[in-house]
mmCIF file of C-alpha atoms in Angstrom:
data_model
loop_
_atom_site.group_PDB
_atom_site.id
_atom_site.type_symbol
_atom_site.label_atom_id
_atom_site.label_comp_id
_atom_site.label_asym_id
_atom_site.label_seq_id
_atom_site.Cartn_x
_atom_site.Cartn_y
_atom_site.Cartn_z
ATOM 1 C CA PRO Y 120 25.522 3.856 6.569
ATOM 2 C CA LEU Y 121 23.399 1.058 7.936
ATOM 3 C CA SER Y 122 25.013 -1.665 9.978
ATOM 4 C CA GLY Y 123 22.401 -4.277 9.054
ATOM 5 C CA SER Y 124 20.714 -4.533 12.460
ATOM 6 C CA GLY Y 125 17.012 -5.224 12.623
ATOM 7 C CA GLN Y 126 16.089 -1.728 13.842
ATOM 8 C CA GLU Y 127 18.105 0.025 11.157
ATOM 9 C CA LEU Y 128 16.709 -2.180 8.402
ATOM 10 C CA GLU Y 129 13.210 -1.378 9.620
ATOM 11 C CA GLY Y 130 14.161 2.276 9.638
ATOM 12 C CA ALA Y 131 15.199 1.972 6.010
ATOM 13 C CA LEU Y 132 11.526 1.624 5.140
ATOM 14 C CA ALA Y 133 10.992 5.151 6.353
ATOM 15 C CA VAL Y 134 13.590 6.636 4.007
ATOM 16 C CA ILE Y 135 12.132 5.156 0.830
ATOM 17 C CA GLU Y 136 10.934 8.141 -1.130
ATOM 18 C CA PRO Y 137 7.134 8.590 -0.782
ATOM 19 C CA PRO Y 138 6.343 7.939 -4.480
ATOM 20 C CA ARG Y 139 8.078 4.563 -4.378
ATOM 21 C CA ALA Y 140 6.420 3.674 -1.066
ATOM 22 C CA ARG Y 141 3.046 4.516 -2.564
ATOM 23 C CA VAL Y 142 3.799 2.273 -5.546
ATOM 24 C CA TRP Y 143 4.218 -0.908 -3.515
ATOM 25 C CA GLN Y 144 1.307 -0.008 -1.217
ATOM 26 C CA ARG Y 145 -0.940 0.482 -4.251
ATOM 27 C CA ASN Y 146 0.282 -2.809 -5.645
ATOM 28 C CA LEU Y 147 -0.471 -4.560 -2.349
ATOM 29 C CA VAL Y 148 -4.056 -3.287 -2.494
ATOM 30 C CA GLY Y 149 -4.288 -4.192 -6.181
ATOM 31 C CA ILE Y 150 -2.922 -7.709 -5.733
ATOM 32 C CA THR Y 151 -5.270 -8.328 -2.788
ATOM 33 C CA LEU Y 152 -8.258 -7.139 -4.850
ATOM 34 C CA VAL Y 153 -7.209 -9.215 -7.854
ATOM 35 C CA SER Y 154 -6.727 -12.218 -5.554
ATOM 36 C CA GLY Y 155 -10.323 -11.866 -4.385
ATOM 37 C CA LEU Y 156 -11.686 -11.439 -7.914
ATOM 38 C CA ASN Y 157 -9.651 -14.429 -9.068
ATOM 39 C CA SER Y 158 -11.386 -16.582 -6.456
ATOM 40 C CA LEU Y 159 -14.712 -15.045 -7.444
ATOM 41 C CA ALA Y 160 -14.164 -16.329 -10.984
ATOM 42 C CA THR Y 161 -13.148 -19.840 -9.947
ATOM 43 C CA GLY Y 162 -15.693 -20.162 -7.144
ATOM 44 C CA PHE Y 163 -18.628 -20.398 -9.561
ATOM 45 C CA LEU Y 164 -17.379 -23.830 -10.603
ATOM 46 C CA LEU Y 165 -16.836 -25.400 -7.179
ATOM 47 C CA PRO Y 166 -20.350 -26.808 -6.644
ATOM 48 C CA VAL Y 167 -20.899 -27.397 -10.373
ATOM 49 C CA LEU Y 168 -17.869 -28.762 -12.213
ATOM 50 C CA PRO Y 169 -17.681 -32.295 -10.683
ATOM 51 C CA ILE Y 170 -21.435 -32.757 -11.138
ATOM 52 C CA HIS Y 171 -21.287 -31.454 -14.713
ATOM 53 C CA ILE Y 172 -18.443 -33.807 -15.628
ATOM 54 C CA LYS Y 173 -20.234 -36.790 -14.076
ATOM 55 C CA GLU Y 174 -23.406 -35.993 -16.039
ATOM 56 C CA LEU Y 175 -21.360 -36.138 -19.243
ATOM 57 C CA GLY Y 176 -20.938 -39.864 -18.540
ATOM 58 C CA VAL Y 177 -17.443 -39.690 -17.041
ATOM 59 C CA SER Y 178 -16.672 -42.311 -14.386
ATOM 60 C CA ALA Y 179 -15.536 -41.434 -10.879
ATOM 61 C CA VAL Y 180 -12.058 -42.789 -11.644
ATOM 62 C CA THR Y 181 -11.744 -40.619 -14.748
ATOM 63 C CA LEU Y 182 -13.044 -37.609 -12.833
ATOM 64 C CA GLY Y 183 -10.342 -38.151 -10.230
ATOM 65 C CA LEU Y 184 -7.705 -38.437 -12.957
ATOM 66 C CA MET Y 185 -8.865 -35.167 -14.485
ATOM 67 C CA PHE Y 186 -8.557 -33.329 -11.187
ATOM 68 C CA ALA Y 187 -5.200 -35.018 -10.606
ATOM 69 C CA ALA Y 188 -4.039 -33.712 -13.982
ATOM 70 C CA SER Y 189 -5.214 -30.249 -12.958
ATOM 71 C CA SER Y 190 -3.239 -30.467 -9.719
ATOM 72 C CA ALA Y 191 -0.123 -31.642 -11.568
ATOM 73 C CA ALA Y 192 -0.452 -28.684 -13.927
ATOM 74 C CA SER Y 193 -0.774 -26.411 -10.885
ATOM 75 C CA ALA Y 194 2.511 -27.757 -9.537
ATOM 76 C CA VAL Y 195 4.232 -26.799 -12.794
ATOM 77 C CA GLY Y 196 2.333 -23.511 -12.969
ATOM 78 C CA GLU Y 197 3.329 -22.422 -9.465
ATOM 79 C CA PHE Y 198 6.995 -22.610 -10.438
ATOM 80 C CA PHE Y 199 6.476 -21.067 -13.880
ATOM 81 C CA TRP Y 200 4.399 -18.086 -12.731
ATOM 82 C CA GLY Y 201 6.594 -17.482 -9.685
ATOM 83 C CA PHE Y 202 9.730 -17.531 -11.865
ATOM 84 C CA ALA Y 203 8.093 -15.166 -14.367
ATOM 85 C CA SER Y 204 7.004 -12.780 -11.618
ATOM 86 C CA ASP Y 205 10.533 -12.630 -10.207
ATOM 87 C CA ARG Y 206 11.825 -11.676 -13.671
ATOM 88 C CA VAL Y 207 9.183 -9.375 -15.184
ATOM 89 C CA GLY Y 208 6.958 -8.291 -12.278
ATOM 90 C CA THR Y 209 3.391 -9.110 -11.385
ATOM 91 C CA ARG Y 210 1.263 -7.542 -14.094
ATOM 92 C CA ALA Y 211 2.113 -9.570 -17.215
ATOM 93 C CA PRO Y 212 1.942 -13.037 -15.559
ATOM 94 C CA LEU Y 213 -1.355 -12.222 -13.853
ATOM 95 C CA VAL Y 214 -3.005 -10.903 -17.031
ATOM 96 C CA ALA Y 215 -1.768 -13.857 -19.084
ATOM 97 C CA SER Y 216 -3.037 -16.376 -16.526
ATOM 98 C CA LEU Y 217 -6.448 -14.685 -16.268
ATOM 99 C CA VAL Y 218 -6.984 -14.599 -20.043
ATOM 100 C CA MET Y 219 -5.982 -18.265 -20.219
ATOM 101 C CA MET Y 220 -8.391 -19.022 -17.372
ATOM 102 C CA ALA Y 221 -11.278 -17.324 -19.196
ATOM 103 C CA LEU Y 222 -10.615 -19.377 -22.332
ATOM 104 C CA VAL Y 223 -10.572 -22.581 -20.261
ATOM 105 C CA PHE Y 224 -13.914 -21.727 -18.647
ATOM 106 C CA LEU Y 225 -15.476 -21.097 -22.060
ATOM 107 C CA GLY Y 226 -14.048 -24.414 -23.253
ATOM 108 C CA PHE Y 227 -15.946 -26.304 -20.555
ATOM 109 C CA ALA Y 228 -19.205 -24.897 -21.958
ATOM 110 C CA PHE Y 229 -18.604 -26.210 -25.465
ATOM 111 C CA THR Y 230 -17.096 -29.674 -25.188
ATOM 112 C CA ALA Y 231 -17.974 -33.129 -23.892
ATOM 113 C CA SER Y 232 -14.925 -34.867 -25.392
ATOM 114 C CA GLN Y 233 -12.799 -36.579 -22.757
ATOM 115 C CA PRO Y 234 -9.447 -35.744 -24.417
ATOM 116 C CA LEU Y 235 -10.445 -32.089 -24.616
ATOM 117 C CA LEU Y 236 -11.666 -32.169 -21.021
ATOM 118 C CA TYR Y 237 -8.234 -33.402 -19.935
ATOM 119 C CA LEU Y 238 -6.639 -30.484 -21.786
ATOM 120 C CA LEU Y 239 -9.069 -28.054 -20.148
ATOM 121 C CA PHE Y 240 -8.291 -29.429 -16.702
ATOM 122 C CA LEU Y 241 -4.574 -29.013 -17.418
ATOM 123 C CA GLY Y 242 -5.202 -25.410 -18.453
ATOM 124 C CA ARG Y 243 -7.396 -24.830 -15.420
ATOM 125 C CA GLY Y 244 -4.685 -25.958 -13.014
ATOM 126 C CA PHE Y 245 -1.865 -24.153 -14.807
ATOM 127 C CA SER Y 246 -3.685 -20.815 -15.063
ATOM 128 C CA PHE Y 247 -5.100 -20.829 -11.534
ATOM 129 C CA ALA Y 248 -1.626 -21.494 -10.094
ATOM 130 C CA ALA Y 249 -0.426 -17.967 -10.885
ATOM 131 C CA MET Y 250 -2.121 -16.148 -8.026
ATOM 132 C CA MET Y 251 -0.555 -17.810 -5.007
ATOM 133 C CA PRO Y 252 3.191 -17.549 -5.766
ATOM 134 C CA ILE Y 253 2.791 -13.966 -6.989
ATOM 135 C CA SER Y 254 0.854 -12.780 -3.937
ATOM 136 C CA ARG Y 255 3.056 -14.694 -1.481
ATOM 137 C CA GLY Y 256 6.198 -13.450 -3.197
ATOM 138 C CA PHE Y 257 5.038 -9.851 -2.997
ATOM 139 C CA VAL Y 258 4.219 -10.153 0.700
ATOM 140 C CA GLY Y 259 7.492 -11.906 1.446
ATOM 141 C CA ALA Y 260 9.446 -9.186 -0.353
ATOM 142 C CA ASN Y 261 7.684 -6.132 1.032
ATOM 143 C CA ILE Y 262 6.092 -6.938 4.419
ATOM 144 C CA PRO Y 263 8.136 -7.274 7.658
ATOM 145 C CA ALA Y 264 8.214 -10.815 9.044
ATOM 146 C CA ARG Y 265 6.270 -9.840 12.173
ATOM 147 C CA ASN Y 266 3.228 -8.876 10.039
ATOM 148 C CA ARG Y 267 3.354 -11.370 7.184
ATOM 149 C CA ALA Y 268 0.876 -13.918 8.524
ATOM 150 C CA THR Y 269 -1.640 -11.132 9.150
ATOM 151 C CA ILE Y 270 -1.337 -9.812 5.584
ATOM 152 C CA LEU Y 271 -1.398 -13.309 4.104
ATOM 153 C CA GLY Y 272 -4.467 -14.023 6.211
ATOM 154 C CA ALA Y 273 -6.135 -10.840 4.958
ATOM 155 C CA GLN Y 274 -5.481 -11.879 1.369
ATOM 156 C CA GLY Y 275 -6.852 -15.333 2.132
ATOM 157 C CA SER Y 276 -9.953 -13.749 3.649
ATOM 158 C CA ALA Y 277 -10.447 -11.721 0.467
ATOM 159 C CA ARG Y 278 -10.250 -14.904 -1.582
ATOM 160 C CA LEU Y 279 -12.647 -16.878 0.592
ATOM 161 C CA GLY Y 280 -15.039 -13.958 0.992
ATOM 162 C CA ALA Y 281 -15.301 -13.583 -2.773
ATOM 163 C CA ARG Y 282 -15.590 -17.339 -3.198
ATOM 164 C CA SER Y 283 -18.497 -17.458 -0.743
ATOM 165 C CA VAL Y 284 -20.445 -15.188 -3.082
ATOM 166 C CA SER Y 285 -19.640 -16.983 -6.334
ATOM 167 C CA VAL Y 286 -20.103 -20.501 -4.927
ATOM 168 C CA LEU Y 287 -23.639 -19.595 -3.873
ATOM 169 C CA ALA Y 288 -24.352 -17.895 -7.193
ATOM 170 C CA GLY Y 289 -22.849 -20.775 -9.183
ATOM 171 C CA GLY Y 290 -25.115 -23.360 -7.593
ATOM 172 C CA PHE Y 291 -28.265 -21.342 -8.170
ATOM 173 C CA LEU Y 292 -27.220 -20.381 -11.713
ATOM 174 C CA ALA Y 293 -26.781 -24.055 -12.556
ATOM 175 C CA ASP Y 294 -30.197 -24.937 -11.143
ATOM 176 C CA ALA Y 295 -31.937 -22.043 -12.927
ATOM 177 C CA LEU Y 296 -30.131 -21.634 -16.267
ATOM 178 C CA GLY Y 297 -27.983 -24.721 -16.708
ATOM 179 C CA PHE Y 298 -24.283 -25.448 -16.409
ATOM 180 C CA SER Y 299 -23.255 -23.338 -19.404
ATOM 181 C CA SER Y 300 -24.348 -20.133 -17.673
ATOM 182 C CA VAL Y 301 -21.893 -20.844 -14.869
ATOM 183 C CA PHE Y 302 -18.981 -21.166 -17.303
ATOM 184 C CA TYR Y 303 -19.941 -17.911 -19.052
ATOM 185 C CA ALA Y 304 -20.110 -16.094 -15.715
ATOM 186 C CA SER Y 305 -16.701 -17.430 -14.670
ATOM 187 C CA ALA Y 306 -15.113 -16.373 -17.954
ATOM 188 C CA GLY Y 307 -16.610 -12.892 -17.689
ATOM 189 C CA VAL Y 308 -15.288 -12.365 -14.178
ATOM 190 C CA ALA Y 309 -11.837 -13.646 -15.195
ATOM 191 C CA LEU Y 310 -11.624 -11.131 -18.052
ATOM 192 C CA THR Y 311 -12.852 -8.353 -15.763
ATOM 193 C CA THR Y 312 -10.129 -9.302 -13.291
ATOM 194 C CA ALA Y 313 -7.531 -9.044 -16.072
ATOM 195 C CA ALA Y 314 -8.735 -5.494 -16.761
ATOM 196 C CA VAL Y 315 -8.519 -4.624 -13.052
ATOM 197 C CA THR Y 316 -4.963 -6.006 -13.000
ATOM 198 C CA LEU Y 317 -3.974 -3.739 -15.884
ATOM 199 C CA ALA Y 318 -5.423 -0.761 -14.037
ATOM 200 C CA LEU Y 319 -4.106 -1.348 -10.508
ATOM 201 C CA VAL Y 320 -1.000 -3.553 -10.651
ATOM 202 C CA THR Y 321 1.654 -1.338 -12.165
ATOM 203 C CA ALA Y 322 5.091 -2.110 -10.724
ATOM 204 C CA PRO Y 323 7.548 -5.013 -10.457
ATOM 205 C CA ALA Y 324 6.805 -7.271 -7.511
ATOM 206 C CA HIS Y 325 9.930 -6.561 -5.508
ATOM 207 C CA SER Y 326 10.588 -2.858 -6.122
ATOM 208 C CA ALA Y 327 10.182 -1.784 -2.493
ATOM 209 C CA SER Y 328 12.273 -4.588 -1.070
ATOM 210 C CA ARG Y 329 15.038 -3.816 -3.547
ATOM 211 C CA ALA Y 330 15.034 -0.217 -2.405
ATOM 212 C CA VAL Y 331 15.461 -1.301 1.211
ATOM 213 C CA ALA Y 332 18.132 -3.848 0.338
ATOM 214 C CA GLU Y 333 20.072 -1.266 -1.670
ATOM 215 C CA ALA Y 334 20.076 1.104 1.298
ATOM 216 C CA GLY Y 335 22.362 -1.158 3.329
ATOM 217 C CA PRO Y 336 25.238 -3.561 2.831
ATOM 218 C CA PRO Y 337 24.524 -7.183 1.889
ATOM 219 C CA PRO Y 338 24.503 -9.724 4.741
ATOM 220 C CA ALA Y 339 27.538 -11.880 5.376
ATOM 221 C CA ARG Y 340 27.552 -14.873 3.055
ATOM 222 C CA GLY Y 341 27.848 -17.357 5.894
ATOM 223 C CA ARG Y 342 24.682 -16.033 7.538
ATOM 224 C CA GLU Y 343 22.347 -15.974 4.552
ATOM 225 C CA PRO Y 344 19.194 -17.925 5.560
ATOM 226 C CA TRP Y 345 18.993 -19.834 2.288
ATOM 227 C CA ARG Y 346 22.599 -21.046 2.419
ATOM 228 C CA SER Y 347 22.365 -22.228 6.016
ATOM 229 C CA LEU Y 348 18.933 -23.812 5.616
ATOM 230 C CA PRO Y 349 18.935 -27.518 6.580
ATOM 231 C CA PHE Y 350 17.824 -29.825 3.813
ATOM 232 C CA MET Y 351 15.603 -31.710 6.261
ATOM 233 C CA TYR Y 352 13.700 -28.532 7.059
ATOM 234 C CA LEU Y 353 12.901 -27.869 3.403
ATOM 235 C CA GLY Y 354 12.048 -31.528 2.870
ATOM 236 C CA THR Y 355 9.711 -31.544 5.869
ATOM 237 C CA MET Y 356 7.910 -28.384 4.700
ATOM 238 C CA ALA Y 357 7.532 -29.841 1.212
ATOM 239 C CA LEU Y 358 6.160 -33.127 2.602
ATOM 240 C CA VAL Y 359 3.674 -31.335 4.868
ATOM 241 C CA THR Y 360 2.462 -29.196 1.969
ATOM 242 C CA PHE Y 361 2.175 -32.232 -0.296
ATOM 243 C CA LEU Y 362 0.117 -34.215 2.215
ATOM 244 C CA PHE Y 363 -2.062 -31.195 2.958
ATOM 245 C CA PHE Y 364 -3.040 -30.800 -0.688
ATOM 246 C CA VAL Y 365 -3.492 -34.552 -1.151
ATOM 247 C CA ALA Y 366 -6.054 -34.521 1.657
ATOM 248 C CA ARG Y 367 -7.805 -31.398 0.394
ATOM 249 C CA GLY Y 368 -7.747 -32.614 -3.193
ATOM 250 C CA MET Y 369 -9.528 -35.855 -2.362
ATOM 251 C CA THR Y 370 -12.246 -34.228 -0.283
ATOM 252 C CA MET Y 371 -12.887 -31.166 -2.472
ATOM 253 C CA THR Y 372 -13.002 -33.144 -5.723
ATOM 254 C CA PHE Y 373 -15.666 -35.606 -4.654
ATOM 255 C CA PHE Y 374 -17.624 -33.635 -2.060
ATOM 256 C CA PRO Y 375 -20.162 -32.208 -4.561
ATOM 257 C CA VAL Y 376 -20.661 -35.665 -6.081
ATOM 258 C CA TYR Y 377 -21.035 -37.238 -2.615
ATOM 259 C CA ALA Y 378 -23.552 -34.590 -1.562
ATOM 260 C CA LYS Y 379 -25.602 -35.099 -4.742
ATOM 261 C CA GLU Y 380 -25.493 -38.874 -5.099
ATOM 262 C CA VAL Y 381 -25.516 -39.892 -1.409
ATOM 263 C CA GLY Y 382 -27.207 -36.894 0.198
ATOM 264 C CA GLY Y 383 -29.625 -36.252 -2.660
ATOM 265 C CA MET Y 384 -28.781 -32.530 -2.845
ATOM 266 C CA SER Y 385 -29.019 -30.173 -5.801
ATOM 267 C CA ALA Y 386 -26.175 -28.001 -7.096
ATOM 268 C CA GLY Y 387 -27.798 -25.044 -5.332
ATOM 269 C CA GLN Y 388 -27.765 -26.820 -1.978
ATOM 270 C CA VAL Y 389 -24.122 -27.808 -2.467
ATOM 271 C CA GLY Y 390 -23.426 -24.159 -3.234
ATOM 272 C CA VAL Y 391 -25.030 -23.090 0.049
ATOM 273 C CA ILE Y 392 -22.859 -25.551 1.998
ATOM 274 C CA LEU Y 393 -19.671 -24.374 0.304
ATOM 275 C CA THR Y 394 -20.704 -20.741 0.767
ATOM 276 C CA ALA Y 395 -21.172 -21.225 4.510
ATOM 277 C CA ALA Y 396 -17.812 -23.000 4.661
ATOM 278 C CA SER Y 397 -16.127 -20.144 2.795
ATOM 279 C CA VAL Y 398 -17.635 -17.600 5.192
ATOM 280 C CA ALA Y 399 -16.229 -19.563 8.134
ATOM 281 C CA GLY Y 400 -12.870 -19.724 6.379
ATOM 282 C CA THR Y 401 -12.958 -15.975 5.688
ATOM 283 C CA PHE Y 402 -13.174 -15.188 9.385
ATOM 284 C CA PHE Y 403 -10.563 -17.720 10.473
ATOM 285 C CA MET Y 404 -8.079 -16.898 7.698
ATOM 286 C CA TRP Y 405 -7.446 -13.352 8.904
ATOM 287 C CA SER Y 406 -7.847 -14.017 12.634
ATOM 288 C CA MET Y 407 -5.507 -17.020 12.594
ATOM 289 C CA GLY Y 408 -2.968 -15.070 10.569
ATOM 290 C CA TRP Y 409 -3.085 -12.333 13.192
ATOM 291 C CA LEU Y 410 -2.732 -14.926 15.948
ATOM 292 C CA SER Y 411 0.211 -16.576 14.168
ATOM 293 C CA ASP Y 412 2.164 -13.317 14.271
ATOM 294 C CA ARG Y 413 1.704 -13.264 18.048
ATOM 295 C CA LEU Y 414 1.844 -16.900 19.188
ATOM 296 C CA GLY Y 415 4.136 -18.309 16.516
ATOM 297 C CA ALA Y 416 3.400 -19.624 13.042
ATOM 298 C CA LEU Y 417 4.510 -23.190 13.809
ATOM 299 C CA ARG Y 418 2.047 -23.635 16.667
ATOM 300 C CA ILE Y 419 -0.911 -22.340 14.674
ATOM 301 C CA MET Y 420 0.094 -24.403 11.637
ATOM 302 C CA LEU Y 421 0.134 -27.595 13.721
ATOM 303 C CA LEU Y 422 -3.239 -26.690 15.235
ATOM 304 C CA GLY Y 423 -4.688 -26.280 11.739
ATOM 305 C CA LEU Y 424 -3.304 -29.632 10.584
ATOM 306 C CA ALA Y 425 -4.636 -31.494 13.623
ATOM 307 C CA THR Y 426 -8.154 -30.063 13.363
ATOM 308 C CA MET Y 427 -8.230 -30.557 9.581
ATOM 309 C CA ALA Y 428 -7.351 -34.235 10.027
ATOM 310 C CA LEU Y 429 -10.180 -34.624 12.529
ATOM 311 C CA PHE Y 430 -12.895 -33.005 10.428
ATOM 312 C CA THR Y 431 -11.740 -34.689 7.216
ATOM 313 C CA ALA Y 432 -11.971 -38.074 8.944
ATOM 314 C CA VAL Y 433 -15.561 -37.548 10.116
ATOM 315 C CA GLN Y 434 -16.898 -35.949 6.914
ATOM 316 C CA GLY Y 435 -18.058 -39.239 5.449
ATOM 317 C CA LEU Y 436 -19.841 -40.418 8.621
ATOM 318 C CA GLY Y 437 -23.076 -38.657 7.670
ATOM 319 C CA SER Y 438 -24.910 -37.392 4.606
ATOM 320 C CA SER Y 439 -27.633 -35.113 5.947
ATOM 321 C CA TYR Y 440 -27.704 -31.480 4.869
ATOM 322 C CA VAL Y 441 -27.078 -30.075 8.367
ATOM 323 C CA TYR Y 442 -24.280 -32.539 9.119
ATOM 324 C CA LEU Y 443 -22.374 -31.787 5.910
ATOM 325 C CA LEU Y 444 -22.911 -28.063 6.443
ATOM 326 C CA LEU Y 445 -21.389 -28.136 9.949
ATOM 327 C CA VAL Y 446 -18.497 -30.431 9.064
ATOM 328 C CA SER Y 447 -17.650 -28.376 5.959
ATOM 329 C CA CYS Y 448 -17.599 -25.149 7.988
ATOM 330 C CA ALA Y 449 -15.334 -26.732 10.590
ATOM 331 C CA GLY Y 450 -13.087 -28.152 7.870
ATOM 332 C CA TRP Y 451 -12.619 -24.824 6.144
ATOM 333 C CA ALA Y 452 -11.953 -23.148 9.486
ATOM 334 C CA SER Y 453 -9.106 -25.613 10.089
ATOM 335 C CA VAL Y 454 -7.721 -25.084 6.565
ATOM 336 C CA SER Y 455 -7.817 -21.334 7.167
ATOM 337 C CA THR Y 456 -5.912 -21.878 10.392
ATOM 338 C CA PHE Y 457 -3.125 -23.722 8.590
ATOM 339 C CA MET Y 458 -2.635 -21.692 5.425
ATOM 340 C CA PRO Y 459 -1.524 -18.216 6.599
ATOM 341 C CA ALA Y 460 0.673 -19.721 9.322
ATOM 342 C CA GLY Y 461 2.322 -22.181 6.929
ATOM 343 C CA SER Y 462 2.922 -19.541 4.258
ATOM 344 C CA ALA Y 463 4.337 -17.082 6.795
ATOM 345 C CA LEU Y 464 6.668 -19.716 8.218
ATOM 346 C CA PHE Y 465 8.028 -20.421 4.754
ATOM 347 C CA THR Y 466 8.452 -16.753 3.742
ATOM 348 C CA GLN Y 467 10.406 -16.093 6.940
ATOM 349 C CA THR Y 468 13.013 -18.584 5.739
ATOM 350 C CA ILE Y 469 13.255 -18.072 1.980
ATOM 351 C CA PRO Y 470 14.598 -14.658 0.835
#
């Protein structure tokens, strides 16, 4: 029997029967692919949606309230989809969220009513929130702590790499065919992603980790990480995450509008800027995740926060195309430095 030491628990991975090992490995590949396709679907809207809403006659204050409603729905959705995934596995929550997302995208193409737009923004936030807790939960349950930031970074790179394609396409689609074409494209990709999920994601999220846990005795109650976790630590992590998304929410919501109204840029040009930023983020997401596993997640997380604060502060100091391009690339690089390190630090603590 296992004594519970680190080496023996790692060795337990080797005794999982090959079919079960292949199941969670296939699911890891499937979830990473679906994560990328999910960002492909949502990326079409990034350079377009704020401009489209403004052209419907919505004020800047109302636009901010709509995105705030979307973020609030995401906060509820993260808990809901994570809870559902823990109970029924990954497939059903992912498919449900993707179908809901496709319906929301189609709704944007057919309405200009402000009450309906609020409902669509709520649905947008709630449906999009499914991907992150499910993918993080799977990695936390199945990947050793020493490799988690690398895997989380690889998944983040898949998301940003896919987004770099759809952001560019979304801007040019809007310029060439109008805003409705962008919503149709997003809905089509979301439904395709649901089909890919049905084909590739086939097992409960935590099957492999349960097999390892069942191979050895449970840890002593007094040493369980969750039970000994200081409240201040959880509170600090929650505050850091909250402030991070407040900062990103303000800049990402109004950047396309700022670039169009102050910089005089088209949706296509905004798409090029966001594409270049996503490419920069794609590289940094994986490389900083890899570095976090070697230098420590806390150090890399703090580096990401410091650089993000710097580049967010200087973003509004200029409005030329080249300036916004460079600052956006640097900003996304700093975000990609923070995210895998922060997620890995949290998954190392929460079972």
